[in-house]
Short mmCIF file of C-alpha atoms in Angstrom, two decimals:
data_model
loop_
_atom_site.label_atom_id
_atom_site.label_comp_id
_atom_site.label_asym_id
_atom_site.label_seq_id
_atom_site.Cartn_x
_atom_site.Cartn_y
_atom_site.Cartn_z
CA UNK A 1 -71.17 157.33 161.27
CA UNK A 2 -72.88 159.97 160.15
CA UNK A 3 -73.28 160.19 155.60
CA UNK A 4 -71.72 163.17 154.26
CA UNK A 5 -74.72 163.87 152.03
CA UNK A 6 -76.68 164.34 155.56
CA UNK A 7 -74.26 167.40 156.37
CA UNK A 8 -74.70 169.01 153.29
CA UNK A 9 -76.74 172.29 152.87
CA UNK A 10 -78.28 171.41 149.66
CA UNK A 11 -79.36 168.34 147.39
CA UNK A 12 -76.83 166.08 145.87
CA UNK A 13 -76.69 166.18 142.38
CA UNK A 14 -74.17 163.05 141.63
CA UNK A 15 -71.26 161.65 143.51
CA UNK A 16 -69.35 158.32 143.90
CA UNK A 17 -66.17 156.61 145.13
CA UNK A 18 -63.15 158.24 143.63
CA UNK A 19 -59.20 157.99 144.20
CA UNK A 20 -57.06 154.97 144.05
CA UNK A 21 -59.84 152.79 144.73
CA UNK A 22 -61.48 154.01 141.58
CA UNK A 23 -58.02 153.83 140.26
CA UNK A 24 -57.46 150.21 140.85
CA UNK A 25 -54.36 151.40 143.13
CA UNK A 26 -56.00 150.90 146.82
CA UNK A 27 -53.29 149.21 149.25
CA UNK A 28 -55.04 147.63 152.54
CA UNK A 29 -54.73 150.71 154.33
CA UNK A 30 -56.13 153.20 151.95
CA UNK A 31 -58.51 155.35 152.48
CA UNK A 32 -62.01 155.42 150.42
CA UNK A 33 -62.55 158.99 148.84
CA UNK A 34 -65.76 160.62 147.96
CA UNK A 35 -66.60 163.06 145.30
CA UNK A 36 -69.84 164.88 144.67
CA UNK A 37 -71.71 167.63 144.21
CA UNK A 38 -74.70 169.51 145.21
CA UNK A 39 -76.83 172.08 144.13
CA UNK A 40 -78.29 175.02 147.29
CA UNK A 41 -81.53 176.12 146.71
CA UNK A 42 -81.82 179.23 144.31
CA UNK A 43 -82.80 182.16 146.51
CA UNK A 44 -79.82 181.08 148.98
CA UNK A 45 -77.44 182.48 146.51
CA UNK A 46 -78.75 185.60 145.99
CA UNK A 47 -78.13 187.14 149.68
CA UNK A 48 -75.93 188.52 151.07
CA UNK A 49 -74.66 185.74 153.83
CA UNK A 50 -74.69 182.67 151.11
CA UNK A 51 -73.43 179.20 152.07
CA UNK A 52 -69.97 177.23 151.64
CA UNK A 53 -69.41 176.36 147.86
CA UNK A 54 -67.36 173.21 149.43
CA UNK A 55 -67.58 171.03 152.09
CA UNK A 56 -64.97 168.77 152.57
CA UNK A 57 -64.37 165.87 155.24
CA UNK A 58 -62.12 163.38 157.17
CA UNK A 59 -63.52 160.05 157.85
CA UNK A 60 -64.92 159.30 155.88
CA UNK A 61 -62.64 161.54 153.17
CA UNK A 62 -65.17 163.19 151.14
CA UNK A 63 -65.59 166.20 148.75
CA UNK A 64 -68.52 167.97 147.66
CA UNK A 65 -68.62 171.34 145.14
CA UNK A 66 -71.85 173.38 144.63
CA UNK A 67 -73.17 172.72 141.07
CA UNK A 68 -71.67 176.63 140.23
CA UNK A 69 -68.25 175.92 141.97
CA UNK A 70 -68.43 172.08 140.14
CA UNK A 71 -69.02 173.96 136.53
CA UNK A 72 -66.05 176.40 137.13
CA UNK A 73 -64.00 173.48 137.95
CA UNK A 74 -64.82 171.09 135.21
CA UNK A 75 -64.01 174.41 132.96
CA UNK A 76 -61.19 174.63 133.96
CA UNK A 77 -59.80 170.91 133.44
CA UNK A 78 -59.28 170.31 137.31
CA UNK A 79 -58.34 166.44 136.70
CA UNK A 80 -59.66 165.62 140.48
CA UNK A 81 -63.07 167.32 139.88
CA UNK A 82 -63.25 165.78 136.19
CA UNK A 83 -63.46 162.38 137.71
CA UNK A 84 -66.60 162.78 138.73
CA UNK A 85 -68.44 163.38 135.40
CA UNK A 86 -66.07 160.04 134.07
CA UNK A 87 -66.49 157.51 136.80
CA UNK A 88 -67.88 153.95 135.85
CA UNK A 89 -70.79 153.40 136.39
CA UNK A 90 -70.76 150.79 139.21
CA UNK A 91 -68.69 153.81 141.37
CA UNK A 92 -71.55 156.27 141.49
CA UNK A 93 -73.53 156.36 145.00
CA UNK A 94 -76.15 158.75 143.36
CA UNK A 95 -77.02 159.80 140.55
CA UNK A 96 -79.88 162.27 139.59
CA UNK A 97 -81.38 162.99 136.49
CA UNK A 98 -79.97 166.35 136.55
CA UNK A 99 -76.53 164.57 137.23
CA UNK A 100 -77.17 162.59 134.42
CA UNK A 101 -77.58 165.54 132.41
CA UNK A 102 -73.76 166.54 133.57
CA UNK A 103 -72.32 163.64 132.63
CA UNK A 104 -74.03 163.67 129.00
CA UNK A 105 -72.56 166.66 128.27
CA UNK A 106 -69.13 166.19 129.88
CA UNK A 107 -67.41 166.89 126.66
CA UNK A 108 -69.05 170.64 126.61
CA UNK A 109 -66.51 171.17 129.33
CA UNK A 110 -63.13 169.94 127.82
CA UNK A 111 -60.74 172.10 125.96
CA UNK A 112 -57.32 170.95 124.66
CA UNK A 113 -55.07 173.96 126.52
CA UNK A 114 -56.35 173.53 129.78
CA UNK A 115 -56.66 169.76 129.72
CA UNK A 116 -53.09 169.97 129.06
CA UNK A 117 -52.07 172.40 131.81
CA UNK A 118 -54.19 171.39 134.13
CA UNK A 119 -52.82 167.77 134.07
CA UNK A 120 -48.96 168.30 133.58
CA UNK A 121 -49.52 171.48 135.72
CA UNK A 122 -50.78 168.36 138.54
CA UNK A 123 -48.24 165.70 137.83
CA UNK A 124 -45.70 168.89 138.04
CA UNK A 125 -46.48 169.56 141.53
CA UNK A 126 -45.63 165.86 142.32
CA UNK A 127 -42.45 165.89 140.27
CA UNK A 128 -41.51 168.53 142.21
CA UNK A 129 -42.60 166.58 145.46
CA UNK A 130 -40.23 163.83 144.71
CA UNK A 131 -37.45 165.84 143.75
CA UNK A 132 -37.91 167.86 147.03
CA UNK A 133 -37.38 164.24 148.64
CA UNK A 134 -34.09 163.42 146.54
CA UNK A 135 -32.80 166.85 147.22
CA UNK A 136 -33.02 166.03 151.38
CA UNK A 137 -36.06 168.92 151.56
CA UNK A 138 -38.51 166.28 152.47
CA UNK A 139 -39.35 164.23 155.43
CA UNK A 140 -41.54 162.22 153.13
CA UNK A 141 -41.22 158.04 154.31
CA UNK A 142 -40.73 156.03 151.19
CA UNK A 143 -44.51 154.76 151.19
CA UNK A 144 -45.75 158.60 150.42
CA UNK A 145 -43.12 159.08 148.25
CA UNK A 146 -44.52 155.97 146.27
CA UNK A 147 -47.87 157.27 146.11
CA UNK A 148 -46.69 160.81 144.41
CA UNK A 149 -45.06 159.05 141.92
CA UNK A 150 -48.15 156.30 141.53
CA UNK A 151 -49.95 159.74 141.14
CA UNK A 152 -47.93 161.37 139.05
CA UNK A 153 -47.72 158.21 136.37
CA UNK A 154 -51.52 158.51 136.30
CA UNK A 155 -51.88 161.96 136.04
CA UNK A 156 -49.80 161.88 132.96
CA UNK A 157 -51.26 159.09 131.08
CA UNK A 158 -55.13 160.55 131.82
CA UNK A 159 -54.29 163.41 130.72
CA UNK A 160 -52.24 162.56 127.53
CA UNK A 161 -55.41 160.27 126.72
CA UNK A 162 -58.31 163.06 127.55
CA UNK A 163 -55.79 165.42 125.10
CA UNK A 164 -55.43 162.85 122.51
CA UNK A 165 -58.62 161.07 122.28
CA UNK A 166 -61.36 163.49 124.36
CA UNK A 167 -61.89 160.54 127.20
CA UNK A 168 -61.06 160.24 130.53
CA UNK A 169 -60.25 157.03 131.74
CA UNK A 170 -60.44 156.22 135.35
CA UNK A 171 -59.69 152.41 135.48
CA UNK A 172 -56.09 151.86 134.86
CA UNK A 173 -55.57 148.72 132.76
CA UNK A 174 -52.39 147.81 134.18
CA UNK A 175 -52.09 149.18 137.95
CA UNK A 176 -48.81 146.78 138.34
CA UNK A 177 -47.27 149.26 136.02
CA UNK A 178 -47.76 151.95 138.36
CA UNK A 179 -47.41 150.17 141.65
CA UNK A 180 -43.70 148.93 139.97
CA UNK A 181 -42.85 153.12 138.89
CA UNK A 182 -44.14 154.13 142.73
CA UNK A 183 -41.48 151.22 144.50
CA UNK A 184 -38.73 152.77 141.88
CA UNK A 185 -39.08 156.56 142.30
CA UNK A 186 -39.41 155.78 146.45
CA UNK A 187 -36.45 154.08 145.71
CA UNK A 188 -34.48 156.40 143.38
CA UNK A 189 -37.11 159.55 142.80
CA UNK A 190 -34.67 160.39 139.47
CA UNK A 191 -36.16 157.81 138.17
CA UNK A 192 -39.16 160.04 137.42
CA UNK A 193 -36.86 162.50 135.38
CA UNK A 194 -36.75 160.20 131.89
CA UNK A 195 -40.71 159.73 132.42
CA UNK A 196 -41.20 163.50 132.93
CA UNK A 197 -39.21 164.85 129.61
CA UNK A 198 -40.53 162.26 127.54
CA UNK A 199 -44.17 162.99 128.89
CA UNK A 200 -43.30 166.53 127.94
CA UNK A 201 -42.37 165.28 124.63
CA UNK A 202 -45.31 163.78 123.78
CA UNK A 203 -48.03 166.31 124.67
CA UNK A 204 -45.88 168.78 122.59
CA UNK A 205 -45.73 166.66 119.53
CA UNK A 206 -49.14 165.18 120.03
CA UNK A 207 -52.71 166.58 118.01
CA UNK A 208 -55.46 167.09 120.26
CA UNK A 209 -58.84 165.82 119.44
CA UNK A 210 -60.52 168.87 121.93
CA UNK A 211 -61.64 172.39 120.98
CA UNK A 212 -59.74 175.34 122.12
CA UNK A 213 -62.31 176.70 123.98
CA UNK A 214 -65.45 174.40 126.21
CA UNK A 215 -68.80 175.02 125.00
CA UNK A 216 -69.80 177.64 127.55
CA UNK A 217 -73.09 177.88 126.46
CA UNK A 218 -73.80 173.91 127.31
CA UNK A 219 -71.69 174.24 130.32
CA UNK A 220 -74.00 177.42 131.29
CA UNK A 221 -77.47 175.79 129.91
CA UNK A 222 -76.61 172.67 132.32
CA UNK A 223 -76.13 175.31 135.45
CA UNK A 224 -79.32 177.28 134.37
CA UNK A 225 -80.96 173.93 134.49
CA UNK A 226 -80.09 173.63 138.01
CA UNK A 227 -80.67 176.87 139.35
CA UNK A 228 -84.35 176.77 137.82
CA UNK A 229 -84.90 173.39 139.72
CA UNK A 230 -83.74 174.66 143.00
CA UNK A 231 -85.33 178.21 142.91
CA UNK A 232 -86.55 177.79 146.26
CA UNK A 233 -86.01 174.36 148.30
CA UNK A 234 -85.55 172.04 145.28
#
C-alpha cells in the first residue's frame, strides 16, 4: 500500500495518527486517521496553474493541508486541524524542525471567540445529526448515531478546556464516559439535550484564558519561515 506522504506534491512538514484512536475511543473496526501537512515548493505558488492545497484519502484515511491552507485553519480554531499542532508525542509519524517550530508556537494561533465557535459551532452540527435521527429524518443505524454523540461529548469538553485553560487535550482521561453517553443518545438521542444547554451554560458563564485576537504576526513569521525554505524544491 502505497504511503500517503509518497502522493503528496510537496514535503511534509508534521503529521501523525489522529481521530478516535488518538482519542482513546477506537472500537475493533475503526479506522486509523491521518493528519498532516506539507509545504509546495515556493515558486509553485506563484503561477498561475498552482497545486491542490489538500489532498485527502481513503485507505488508508488521511488528510494533508499545505502549510498556507494549515495556518488559515489553525486561525481559525478548526478543532480537527488543531489536533495536529496538540497530538502526544508518541502519535506523530514525522516531525520536522520546521514542524517543530508550529507546534512551539501553537498558542500564537488560539483566540477565545473562535475557539468557542468553532467547537460548539462542531458539536452543533452533531446535535443536530442526532436530533435529525430522533425526528425520523435519518437513516443513521444506532452504531453511527453513537459515534456523533461520542463526538459531540468530546468536542465539547476540548473545547470548553482550550477556552478555559489555553490547552488542547487529545487523550481523554475517561473514554468509558463517552463510550456510556454514545450507547445512551443511540438509544434515546434526547438524551443529548440536558448535555447541550448546560454546555451552553458553561462557555457563557466561563472566563477565557485566550486573547481575542491570534498573534498574526507569529502565525505569519512561522509561514514566512516556510516559504523561504521551500523557495524552489525545498
Amino acid at each position: 500500500m502505497t504511503s500517503p506522504e509518497t502522493t503528496l506534491p510537496g514535503t511534509v512538514l508534521l503529521s501523525g495518527i489522529v481521530g478516535s484512536t488518538a482519542y482513546g475511543l477506537a472500537r475493533p473496526d475503526s479506522d486509523v486517521d491521518r493528519l498532516g501537512m506539507f509545504a509546495l515548493p515556493t515558486l509553485r505558488l506563484l503561477g498561475l496553474d498552482t497545486p491542490a492545497d489538500s489532498r485527502v484519502t481513503k485507505d488508508p484515511d488521511s488528510t494533508y493541508h499545505e502549510a498556507g491552507k494549515a495556518v488559515r485553519l489553525f486561525l481559525s480554531g478548526n478543532p480537527t486541524a488543531m489536533e495536529l499542532l496538540w497530538l502526544p508525542a508518541d502519535l506523530y509519524e514525522v516531525r520536522t524542525p520546521l514542524g517543530n517550530e508550529a507546534i512551539a508556537v501553537r498558542s500564537a494561533f488560539l483566540s477565545a471567540h473562535r475557539a468557542k465557535a468553532a467547537y460548539m459551532g462542531y458539536a452543533t452540527q452533531q446535535f443536530k445529526k442526532l436530533l435529525l435521527r430522533d425526528q425520523g429524518s435519518s437513516t443513521s443505524p444506532p452504531g453511527r448515531i453513537a459515534k456523533h454523540a461520542r463526538h459531540l461529548m468530546r468536542l465539547v469538553d476540548q473545547g470548553y478546556e482550550l477556552y478555559t485553560t489555553g490547552r488542547v487535550r487529545i487523550r481523554l482521561d475517561d473514554p468509558a464516559r463517552y463510550m456510556t453517553f454514545g450507547e445512551r443518545v443511540a438509544a434515546d438521542p434526547q438524551a443529548a439535550v440536558p448535555f447541550m444547554s448546560d454546555a451552553e451554560e458553561r462557555f457563557a458563564s466561563a472566563r477565557s484564558v485566550l486573547p481575542d485576537e491570534p498573534d498574526y504576526a507569529a502565525a505569519e513569521a512561522w509561514l514566512v519561515r516556510v516559504r523561504r525554505s521551500f523557495w524552489r524544491d525545498g
